[in-house]
Tab-separated table of C-alpha atoms in Angstrom:
chain	number	residue	atom	x	y	z
A	1	MET	CA	205.728	118.595	81.939
A	2	ASP	CA	206.454	119.483	78.309
A	3	VAL	CA	203.464	120.659	76.319
A	4	THR	CA	203.868	120.806	72.559
A	5	VAL	CA	201.632	122.422	69.965
A	6	LEU	CA	201.600	120.195	66.904
A	7	PRO	CA	199.657	120.246	63.670
A	8	ILE	CA	199.531	116.471	63.281
A	9	LEU	CA	199.080	114.188	60.326
A	10	ASN	CA	198.329	110.619	61.361
A	11	LEU	CA	198.715	108.335	58.373
A	12	ARG	CA	197.212	105.097	59.584
A	13	GLU	CA	197.777	103.360	56.255
A	14	HIS	CA	196.960	99.927	57.640
A	15	GLN	CA	193.875	100.780	59.645
A	16	ALA	CA	190.379	101.688	58.559
A	17	THR	CA	190.895	105.400	59.128
A	18	GLN	CA	193.372	108.167	58.596
A	19	SER	CA	193.024	111.643	60.031
A	20	LEU	CA	194.694	114.951	59.410
A	21	SER	CA	194.551	116.871	62.666
A	22	CYS	CA	195.658	120.170	64.097
A	23	PHE	CA	195.312	120.113	67.857
A	24	ILE	CA	197.097	120.569	71.162
A	25	SER	CA	198.730	117.449	72.541
A	26	THR	CA	200.307	116.909	75.938
A	27	PRO	CA	202.941	114.163	75.581
A	28	GLY	CA	202.658	111.527	78.246
A	29	THR	CA	199.018	112.203	79.128
A	30	SER	CA	195.860	110.486	77.955
A	31	ALA	CA	193.814	113.391	76.668
A	32	ASN	CA	193.967	116.418	74.404
A	33	LYS	CA	194.027	119.922	75.869
A	34	THR	CA	191.758	121.321	73.179
A	35	GLY	CA	190.087	120.783	69.814
A	36	ARG	CA	191.469	120.030	66.406
A	37	PHE	CA	191.063	120.275	62.641
A	38	SER	CA	190.582	116.768	61.259
A	39	LEU	CA	190.189	115.013	57.953
A	40	ALA	CA	189.287	111.348	58.136
A	41	TYR	CA	189.228	108.833	55.332
A	42	ILE	CA	188.225	105.171	55.263
A	43	PRO	CA	189.301	102.777	52.489
A	44	PRO	CA	186.754	100.426	50.918
A	45	PRO	CA	185.289	97.781	53.271
A	46	SER	CA	187.173	95.072	51.392
A	47	LEU	CA	190.395	96.706	52.558
A	48	ALA	CA	189.200	97.883	55.948
A	49	HIS	CA	188.276	94.361	57.033
A	50	SER	CA	191.351	92.582	55.681
A	51	THR	CA	193.027	90.401	58.321
A	52	SER	CA	196.488	91.535	57.271
A	53	LEU	CA	195.482	95.178	57.518
A	54	ARG	CA	193.970	94.749	60.975
A	55	ALA	CA	197.176	93.191	62.238
A	56	ALA	CA	199.495	95.865	60.885
A	57	GLN	CA	200.782	98.809	62.907
A	58	PRO	CA	200.146	102.481	62.035
A	59	ARG	CA	202.951	104.743	60.888
A	60	PRO	CA	202.304	108.330	62.062
A	61	LEU	CA	203.873	111.408	60.481
A	62	CYS	CA	203.476	115.099	61.303
A	63	PHE	CA	203.996	118.567	59.912
A	64	ASN	CA	207.386	120.248	60.126
A	65	GLN	CA	207.421	122.933	62.826
A	66	SER	CA	210.411	124.999	61.677
A	67	VAL	CA	208.329	128.167	61.752
A	68	LEU	CA	208.289	131.405	63.694
A	69	THR	CA	206.455	131.412	67.039
A	70	MET	CA	204.495	134.612	67.567
A	71	ASP	CA	203.494	136.513	70.671
A	72	ASN	CA	199.833	135.563	70.402
A	73	SER	CA	198.937	134.211	73.823
A	74	LYS	CA	195.460	135.623	73.150
A	75	PRO	CA	194.841	135.026	69.426
A	76	GLU	CA	191.590	136.416	68.080
A	77	TYR	CA	188.627	134.091	67.678
A	78	LEU	CA	187.672	135.789	64.413
A	79	PRO	CA	190.118	138.467	63.186
A	80	PRO	CA	188.958	141.040	60.631
A	81	ARG	CA	188.366	139.559	57.190
A	82	GLY	CA	191.206	141.498	55.576
A	83	GLU	CA	193.661	140.225	58.154
A	84	ARG	CA	192.588	136.626	57.540
A	85	ALA	CA	192.918	137.052	53.790
A	86	ALA	CA	196.400	138.554	54.164
A	87	ARG	CA	197.558	135.666	56.345
A	88	HIS	CA	196.073	133.157	53.901
A	89	SER	CA	198.053	134.611	50.981
A	90	LYS	CA	201.373	134.854	52.834
A	91	GLU	CA	204.282	132.455	52.325
A	92	VAL	CA	205.386	130.802	55.561
A	93	PRO	CA	209.012	129.636	55.948
A	94	GLY	CA	209.847	125.987	56.423
A	95	GLY	CA	209.072	122.891	54.394
A	96	SER	CA	209.091	121.882	50.789
A	97	ALA	CA	206.050	121.814	48.583
A	98	VAL	CA	203.832	118.759	48.355
A	99	THR	CA	201.852	118.590	45.128
A	100	GLN	CA	199.296	116.006	46.223
A	101	PRO	CA	197.700	114.674	49.422
A	102	PRO	CA	199.638	112.036	51.355
A	103	PRO	CA	199.076	108.307	50.711
A	104	GLY	CA	195.678	107.086	51.786
A	105	PHE	CA	193.886	110.340	51.032
A	106	PRO	CA	191.899	110.943	47.824
A	107	LEU	CA	193.696	113.125	45.287
A	108	THR	CA	190.460	115.016	44.818
A	109	LEU	CA	186.844	114.671	45.906
A	110	SER	CA	184.283	114.428	43.135
A	111	SER	CA	180.870	114.451	44.784
A	112	PRO	CA	177.611	116.425	44.945
A	113	LEU	CA	178.985	117.558	48.337
A	114	ALA	CA	181.880	119.332	46.577
A	115	TRP	CA	179.933	122.362	45.416
A	116	THR	CA	181.061	125.933	44.893
A	117	ARG	CA	179.264	129.153	45.744
A	118	ASN	CA	178.613	129.936	42.057
A	119	GLU	CA	177.054	126.514	41.514
A	120	MET	CA	174.907	126.554	44.606
A	121	GLU	CA	173.617	130.122	44.483
A	122	GLY	CA	171.538	129.209	41.453
A	123	ASP	CA	170.513	125.781	42.718
A	124	ALA	CA	169.672	126.308	46.399
A	125	HIS	CA	165.930	126.508	45.618
A	126	LYS	CA	166.072	122.850	44.545
A	127	TYR	CA	166.712	121.831	48.141
A	128	ILE	CA	163.726	123.608	49.699
A	129	LEU	CA	160.581	121.693	50.675
A	130	ARG	CA	157.540	123.957	50.996
A	131	LEU	CA	154.876	122.337	53.158
A	132	SER	CA	151.396	122.472	51.664
A	133	ASP	CA	148.250	123.227	53.639
A	134	GLU	CA	147.481	119.497	53.512
A	135	HIS	CA	150.923	118.677	54.979
A	136	ILE	CA	150.445	121.151	57.835
A	137	PHE	CA	146.963	119.790	58.534
A	138	ALA	CA	148.437	116.262	58.763
A	139	LEU	CA	151.108	117.469	61.205
A	140	GLU	CA	148.511	119.195	63.374
A	141	THR	CA	146.305	116.104	63.306
A	142	GLY	CA	149.253	114.021	64.439
A	143	LEU	CA	149.695	116.325	67.435
A	144	ARG	CA	146.350	115.233	68.841
A	145	ARG	CA	147.331	111.557	68.612
A	146	PHE	CA	150.869	111.905	69.852
A	147	GLY	CA	150.504	112.285	73.635
A	148	ASP	CA	153.599	112.669	75.827
A	149	PHE	CA	157.153	112.396	74.608
A	150	PRO	CA	158.472	108.814	74.936
A	151	ARG	CA	160.800	107.883	77.775
A	152	GLN	CA	163.448	106.933	75.245
A	153	GLY	CA	165.046	109.673	73.218
A	154	ASP	CA	164.055	108.501	69.760
A	155	ILE	CA	160.706	109.241	68.138
A	156	SER	CA	160.193	106.816	65.263
A	157	ASP	CA	158.220	107.386	62.092
A	158	GLU	CA	155.708	104.875	63.505
A	159	ASP	CA	155.074	107.189	66.464
A	160	PHE	CA	154.022	109.953	64.078
A	161	PRO	CA	152.629	108.571	60.793
A	162	LEU	CA	152.322	111.086	57.965
A	163	PRO	CA	150.811	111.028	54.449
A	164	ASN	CA	152.832	108.991	51.957
A	165	ASP	CA	153.644	111.944	49.717
A	166	LEU	CA	155.081	113.923	52.652
A	167	VAL	CA	157.029	110.875	53.867
A	168	ARG	CA	158.616	110.563	50.406
A	169	GLU	CA	159.624	114.226	50.480
A	170	LEU	CA	161.176	113.881	53.950
A	171	ARG	CA	163.096	110.760	52.927
A	172	ARG	CA	164.389	112.713	49.948
A	173	ILE	CA	165.787	115.263	52.416
A	174	SER	CA	167.785	112.468	54.049
A	175	ASP	CA	169.151	111.568	50.606
A	176	GLN	CA	170.076	115.201	49.987
A	177	CYS	CA	171.971	115.366	53.283
A	178	TYR	CA	173.952	112.156	52.858
A	179	ARG	CA	174.272	111.846	49.085
A	180	GLY	CA	173.337	115.249	47.698
A	181	PRO	CA	174.643	118.750	48.459
A	182	GLY	CA	174.556	118.103	52.207
A	183	PHE	CA	171.629	120.305	53.275
A	184	ALA	CA	167.896	120.927	52.870
A	185	VAL	CA	165.369	123.468	54.179
A	186	ILE	CA	161.708	122.966	55.098
A	187	LYS	CA	159.411	125.997	54.899
A	188	GLY	CA	155.790	126.623	55.787
A	189	LEU	CA	155.440	126.314	59.577
A	190	ASP	CA	154.266	129.199	61.779
A	191	PRO	CA	155.617	128.592	65.309
A	192	THR	CA	153.420	131.350	66.756
A	193	LYS	CA	150.389	129.091	66.218
A	194	TYR	CA	151.638	126.466	68.663
A	195	THR	CA	152.841	126.096	72.226
A	196	ALA	CA	156.511	125.374	72.929
A	197	GLU	CA	155.703	121.679	73.414
A	198	GLU	CA	153.636	121.506	70.223
A	199	ASN	CA	156.445	123.121	68.230
A	200	LEU	CA	158.892	120.571	69.585
A	201	LYS	CA	156.544	117.663	68.805
A	202	ILE	CA	156.023	118.835	65.222
A	203	TYR	CA	159.777	119.325	64.804
A	204	ALA	CA	160.573	115.899	66.272
A	205	SER	CA	157.967	114.215	64.103
A	206	ILE	CA	159.392	115.737	60.928
A	207	ALA	CA	162.921	114.799	61.987
A	208	ALA	CA	161.794	111.206	62.655
A	209	HIS	CA	161.139	110.734	58.945
A	210	VAL	CA	164.453	112.349	57.914
A	211	ALA	CA	166.848	110.775	60.455
A	212	PRO	CA	165.063	108.945	63.295
A	213	HIS	CA	167.861	108.515	65.850
A	214	HIS	CA	168.624	111.418	68.201
A	215	GLY	CA	172.034	112.230	69.672
A	216	PHE	CA	172.786	113.783	73.034
A	217	VAL	CA	173.356	117.539	72.838
A	218	ASN	CA	174.984	118.126	76.246
A	219	HIS	CA	178.137	116.899	77.971
A	220	ASP	CA	176.185	115.037	80.651
A	221	ARG	CA	174.409	113.010	77.951
A	222	THR	CA	170.997	113.664	79.472
A	223	LYS	CA	169.220	115.736	76.788
A	224	VAL	CA	168.483	115.328	73.096
A	225	VAL	CA	167.230	118.858	72.415
A	226	ALA	CA	169.103	122.143	72.846
A	227	TYR	CA	168.278	125.827	72.389
A	228	VAL	CA	170.613	128.273	70.663
A	229	MET	CA	169.963	131.775	72.010
A	230	ASN	CA	171.827	134.943	72.907
A	231	GLU	CA	172.703	134.654	76.592
A	232	GLU	CA	175.202	137.493	76.890
A	233	ASN	CA	173.050	139.270	79.477
A	234	GLY	CA	172.078	136.160	81.400
A	235	PRO	CA	173.551	134.739	84.605
A	236	GLY	CA	177.284	134.214	84.164
A	237	SER	CA	177.707	136.241	80.975
A	238	SER	CA	180.877	134.426	79.893
A	239	ARG	CA	179.490	132.210	77.137
A	240	ALA	CA	180.761	130.231	74.192
A	241	PRO	CA	180.441	132.254	70.970
A	242	GLY	CA	177.406	130.231	69.843
A	243	PHE	CA	175.361	131.666	72.728
A	244	THR	CA	176.087	135.321	71.982
A	245	LYS	CA	174.993	137.687	69.209
A	246	ASP	CA	178.470	137.880	67.690
A	247	ALA	CA	179.546	136.337	64.406
A	248	LEU	CA	180.493	132.656	64.468
A	249	ALA	CA	183.501	131.322	62.582
A	250	PHE	CA	183.016	128.307	60.327
A	251	HIS	CA	182.911	125.063	62.307
A	252	THR	CA	181.229	121.702	62.624
A	253	ASP	CA	179.296	120.419	65.640
A	254	SER	CA	180.869	116.922	65.600
A	255	SER	CA	177.462	115.439	64.837
A	256	GLU	CA	176.142	113.472	61.852
A	257	ILE	CA	173.084	115.442	60.764
A	258	LEU	CA	172.687	118.833	62.456
A	259	SER	CA	169.141	120.192	62.452
A	260	LEU	CA	167.877	123.628	63.507
A	261	PHE	CA	164.296	124.920	63.851
A	262	ALA	CA	163.915	128.724	63.769
A	263	ILE	CA	161.343	129.548	66.451
A	264	ASN	CA	162.307	133.207	66.098
A	265	VAL	CA	164.916	135.124	64.112
A	266	ALA	CA	166.936	138.255	64.739
A	267	SER	CA	165.606	141.672	63.819
A	268	GLU	CA	168.823	142.303	61.906
A	269	GLY	CA	171.578	139.902	60.785
A	270	GLY	CA	171.951	136.400	62.158
A	271	SER	CA	172.210	134.688	58.771
A	272	THR	CA	173.335	131.063	58.813
A	273	LEU	CA	176.127	130.452	56.305
A	274	ILE	CA	177.142	127.066	54.936
A	275	SER	CA	180.192	126.019	52.915
A	276	SER	CA	181.369	122.772	51.379
A	277	GLY	CA	184.079	120.921	53.282
A	278	TYR	CA	184.718	118.894	50.137
A	279	HIS	CA	185.547	122.015	48.167
A	280	LEU	CA	187.803	123.038	51.063
A	281	TYR	CA	189.572	119.659	50.854
A	282	ASN	CA	190.173	120.056	47.117
A	283	GLN	CA	191.589	123.546	47.687
A	284	LEU	CA	193.872	122.434	50.530
A	285	ALA	CA	195.097	119.480	48.473
A	286	GLN	CA	196.545	121.932	45.948
A	287	MET	CA	198.353	124.131	48.467
A	288	ARG	CA	202.099	124.478	49.022
A	289	ASP	CA	204.408	124.401	52.019
A	290	PHE	CA	203.440	121.040	53.469
A	291	SER	CA	206.361	118.981	54.779
A	292	PHE	CA	206.499	115.966	57.052
A	293	GLN	CA	208.774	114.499	59.673
A	294	ASP	CA	208.819	111.610	62.128
A	295	PRO	CA	207.071	112.762	65.346
A	296	ALA	CA	208.579	110.043	67.540
A	297	LYS	CA	209.658	112.609	70.132
A	298	TYR	CA	206.162	114.033	70.324
A	299	PRO	CA	203.706	111.156	69.944
A	300	PRO	CA	200.272	112.512	69.070
A	301	ILE	CA	197.422	111.849	71.465
A	302	HIS	CA	194.408	111.276	69.281
A	303	ARG	CA	190.835	111.166	70.533
A	304	ALA	CA	188.848	110.851	67.337
A	305	MET	CA	185.541	112.682	66.940
A	306	LEU	CA	182.914	111.100	64.671
A	307	HIS	CA	185.295	110.344	61.815
A	308	ALA	CA	182.827	108.657	59.472
A	309	ALA	CA	183.467	108.086	55.751
A	310	ASP	CA	183.453	105.529	52.976
A	311	ALA	CA	185.857	104.999	50.097
A	312	ASN	CA	184.978	108.287	48.420
A	313	ASN	CA	184.391	110.555	51.400
A	314	VAL	CA	186.261	112.428	54.088
A	315	CYS	CA	184.853	113.707	57.370
A	316	PHE	CA	185.673	116.959	59.130
A	317	THR	CA	185.760	117.925	62.796
A	318	PHE	CA	186.779	121.550	63.114
A	319	SER	CA	186.530	124.558	65.402
A	320	ARG	CA	188.935	127.423	65.942
A	321	TYR	CA	187.273	128.362	69.245
A	322	PRO	CA	189.210	125.854	71.434
A	323	MET	CA	192.457	126.984	69.766
A	324	THR	CA	191.905	130.726	70.163
A	325	GLY	CA	189.429	131.100	73.020
A	326	TYR	CA	186.689	133.698	72.956
A	327	LYS	CA	186.491	136.888	75.038
A	328	GLN	CA	186.524	135.868	78.732
A	329	ARG	CA	186.601	132.177	77.794
A	330	GLN	CA	190.273	132.086	76.879
A	331	ARG	CA	192.250	129.041	75.817
A	332	ASP	CA	194.222	127.240	78.513
A	333	PRO	CA	196.944	129.722	79.605
A	334	SER	CA	199.364	126.859	80.284
A	335	LEU	CA	199.532	126.118	76.558
A	336	PRO	CA	202.309	127.712	74.501
A	337	PRO	CA	201.420	130.325	71.867
A	338	LEU	CA	200.190	129.204	68.479
A	339	THR	CA	202.832	129.358	65.779
A	340	GLU	CA	202.493	131.516	62.709
A	341	ALA	CA	201.903	128.339	60.661
A	342	GLN	CA	199.044	127.292	62.911
A	343	LEU	CA	197.414	130.712	62.736
A	344	GLU	CA	197.833	130.642	58.978
A	345	ALA	CA	196.180	127.213	58.853
A	346	LEU	CA	193.204	128.404	60.915
A	347	ASP	CA	192.787	131.554	58.838
A	348	THR	CA	193.235	129.680	55.555
A	349	VAL	CA	190.408	127.323	56.430
A	350	GLN	CA	188.166	130.227	57.446
A	351	HIS	CA	189.085	132.204	54.329
A	352	ILE	CA	188.406	129.378	51.860
A	353	LEU	CA	185.109	128.487	53.505
A	354	GLU	CA	184.052	132.128	53.698
A	355	GLU	CA	184.796	132.789	50.029
A	356	ASN	CA	182.762	129.741	49.007
A	357	SER	CA	179.801	130.164	51.374
A	358	ILE	CA	176.132	130.811	50.767
A	359	ALA	CA	173.511	132.134	53.170
A	360	LEU	CA	170.866	129.522	53.917
A	361	PRO	CA	167.493	130.599	52.501
A	362	TRP	CA	165.604	130.189	55.754
A	363	ASP	CA	163.485	132.348	58.033
A	364	LYS	CA	161.188	132.150	61.049
A	365	GLY	CA	159.420	128.786	61.184
A	366	ASP	CA	161.879	127.060	58.852
A	367	ILE	CA	163.786	123.858	59.606
A	368	VAL	CA	167.231	123.099	58.198
A	369	PHE	CA	169.086	119.789	58.008
A	370	ILE	CA	172.878	119.871	57.448
A	371	ASN	CA	175.387	117.074	56.902
A	372	ASP	CA	177.678	118.009	59.797
A	373	MET	CA	180.399	115.631	58.595
A	374	ALA	CA	180.927	117.399	55.268
A	375	ILE	CA	179.355	120.878	55.452
A	376	PHE	CA	180.698	123.697	57.644
A	377	HIS	CA	178.392	126.353	59.060
A	378	ALA	CA	178.827	129.860	60.466
A	379	ARG	CA	176.693	132.825	61.516
A	380	THR	CA	176.734	136.543	60.952
A	381	ALA	CA	176.412	138.915	63.907
A	382	PHE	CA	172.888	140.017	64.761
A	383	GLN	CA	170.693	142.424	66.685
A	384	GLU	CA	167.481	141.620	68.562
A	385	GLN	CA	164.377	143.532	69.486
A	386	GLU	CA	163.637	143.686	73.189
A	387	GLY	CA	161.420	140.796	74.217
A	388	SER	CA	161.809	139.038	70.859
A	389	GLY	CA	165.178	137.314	70.699
A	390	ARG	CA	166.614	134.898	68.149
A	391	GLU	CA	165.782	131.319	69.196
A	392	LEU	CA	166.754	128.099	67.445
A	393	VAL	CA	165.977	124.553	68.573
A	394	LYS	CA	168.800	122.108	67.822
A	395	LEU	CA	168.846	118.336	67.280
A	396	TYR	CA	171.714	115.958	66.500
A	397	LEU	CA	170.383	113.239	64.196
A	398	HIS	CA	171.462	109.963	62.627
A	399	ASP	CA	169.824	107.884	59.895
A	400	PRO	CA	170.897	104.217	60.210
A	401	LYS	CA	169.748	103.563	56.632
A	402	GLN	CA	172.076	106.225	55.235
A	403	GLN	CA	175.012	106.508	57.646
A	404	TRP	CA	178.586	106.372	56.481
A	405	PRO	CA	180.766	103.681	58.123
A	406	VAL	CA	182.014	104.769	61.548
A	407	ALA	CA	185.802	104.676	61.839
A	408	PRO	CA	187.135	102.516	64.698
A	409	THR	CA	188.831	105.562	66.219
A	410	ALA	CA	185.502	107.380	66.182
A	411	GLN	CA	183.339	104.615	67.596
A	412	GLU	CA	183.632	105.646	71.257
A	413	ASN	CA	182.640	109.250	70.609
A	414	TRP	CA	179.921	108.200	68.165
A	415	ASN	CA	178.479	105.935	70.863
A	416	LYS	CA	178.429	108.857	73.300
A	417	LEU	CA	176.244	110.746	70.874
A	418	PHE	CA	174.024	108.027	69.453
A	419	VAL	CA	174.108	105.003	71.780
A	420	PRO	CA	170.632	103.399	71.986
A	421	LYS	CA	168.719	105.192	74.698
A	422	LYS	CA	167.422	101.956	76.241
A	423	GLN	CA	170.927	101.387	77.613
A	424	ASN	CA	170.999	104.674	79.497
A	425	ASN	CA	167.954	104.637	81.781
A	426	ALA	CA	166.633	107.550	79.789
A	427	SER	CA	163.780	109.689	81.083
A	428	ARG	CA	161.318	112.154	79.624
A	429	ASP	CA	163.673	114.905	80.805
A	430	GLU	CA	165.718	114.193	77.684
A	431	TRP	CA	163.122	116.223	75.792
A	432	ASN	CA	163.949	119.521	77.420
A	433	LEU	CA	161.101	122.058	77.333
A	434	VAL	CA	162.180	124.275	80.215
A	435	ASP	CA	165.933	124.822	80.526
A	436	LYS	CA	166.979	126.852	77.490
A	437	SER	CA	170.392	127.721	78.879
A	438	GLY	CA	173.350	126.890	76.675
A	439	GLU	CA	175.403	125.910	79.725
A	440	ASN	CA	176.919	122.432	79.317
A	441	SER	CA	175.733	122.219	75.709
A	442	LEU	CA	177.854	120.543	73.073
A	443	SER	CA	178.869	123.299	70.677
A	444	ASN	CA	182.033	123.793	68.632
A	445	GLY	CA	181.068	127.336	67.653
């Protein structure tokens, strides 16, 4: 069986989505071998729902692969910064320059999501909500009325009513995630004051007013809460990079709104970095050495992942981990080596995001909400004190009042994350208070 590594550009000019992807495809099979780098774009609804457009057939194109194949059967998950920068600046043979994005893609993205490091470093304080003593008292009062977690995964704002002024502030956070810079931080909680279950209830109640629908966080689709911890010394020490104390490359989690609650932080390091995918798009749109050819001999196999956008937005799904592997968790050895162009693409993305990143201003007890469709995140390496490890609680969230249209190619995967829980015989076990293992968790880190 022939296995081909292709950076793929699917131009579905006559469908409601287009996606720019770099992933491993196995011609003649029905599934990808690993992850991909995707851009998705949806034209205005007036075009997306046109009868003539629905009936038309897509015309796929792909990148030229006349490039040198390297001996990199074990490419590094995160090479040294200088090495990435050098690869980013290098000219790669093959292909003529393209001075603008292909048809169907915006020439540039002008949006509050398209921020730069210089702009955001001075403005990040605008996106911090500091809970007052009155707000915390209201949250603690709600704990006494709440009772057990519901059988269904969602906790609505009706389950946990809050004062009107706090509700307005939490709704503003939803606006900031979907229509602002793509992130917000809540400060003021002290998790040492509460039990593990009380912390989770307070977190879930706050999230219910920001984005009330919860997505599944594990492959079995049985849990809506996950824990991000260093498990390098636990049973079966071969872990995905997100469950170690090493640095994480920039990635998305294939969610809609990613939320994290810092129950405890590292004694040293462990900063969460964020970077604008929209700024990345504008930078990539100006780059050289893009050429295209008909991929009829190597038809792409495309399993879309939460490609959600409207007429002025693109959506990213990206991780270098499936392409490079990580320590003992190596990429599929049956796959051919990555080409120099593919390594350059991976390192270029990392380099641009790294140069434009800011460290989130959050600490122990803080909650962050991130637009996972438009904002990339990463982590610096960290150290822990014995008996006091870094611990984050993670939710995948969706606000039906704010959501971007879901592309048809993304609908199946979106349903796997956010399908109404009443259709899945859900149980209270969805709210996981015991098993903090990262095994089987959904993580692109």
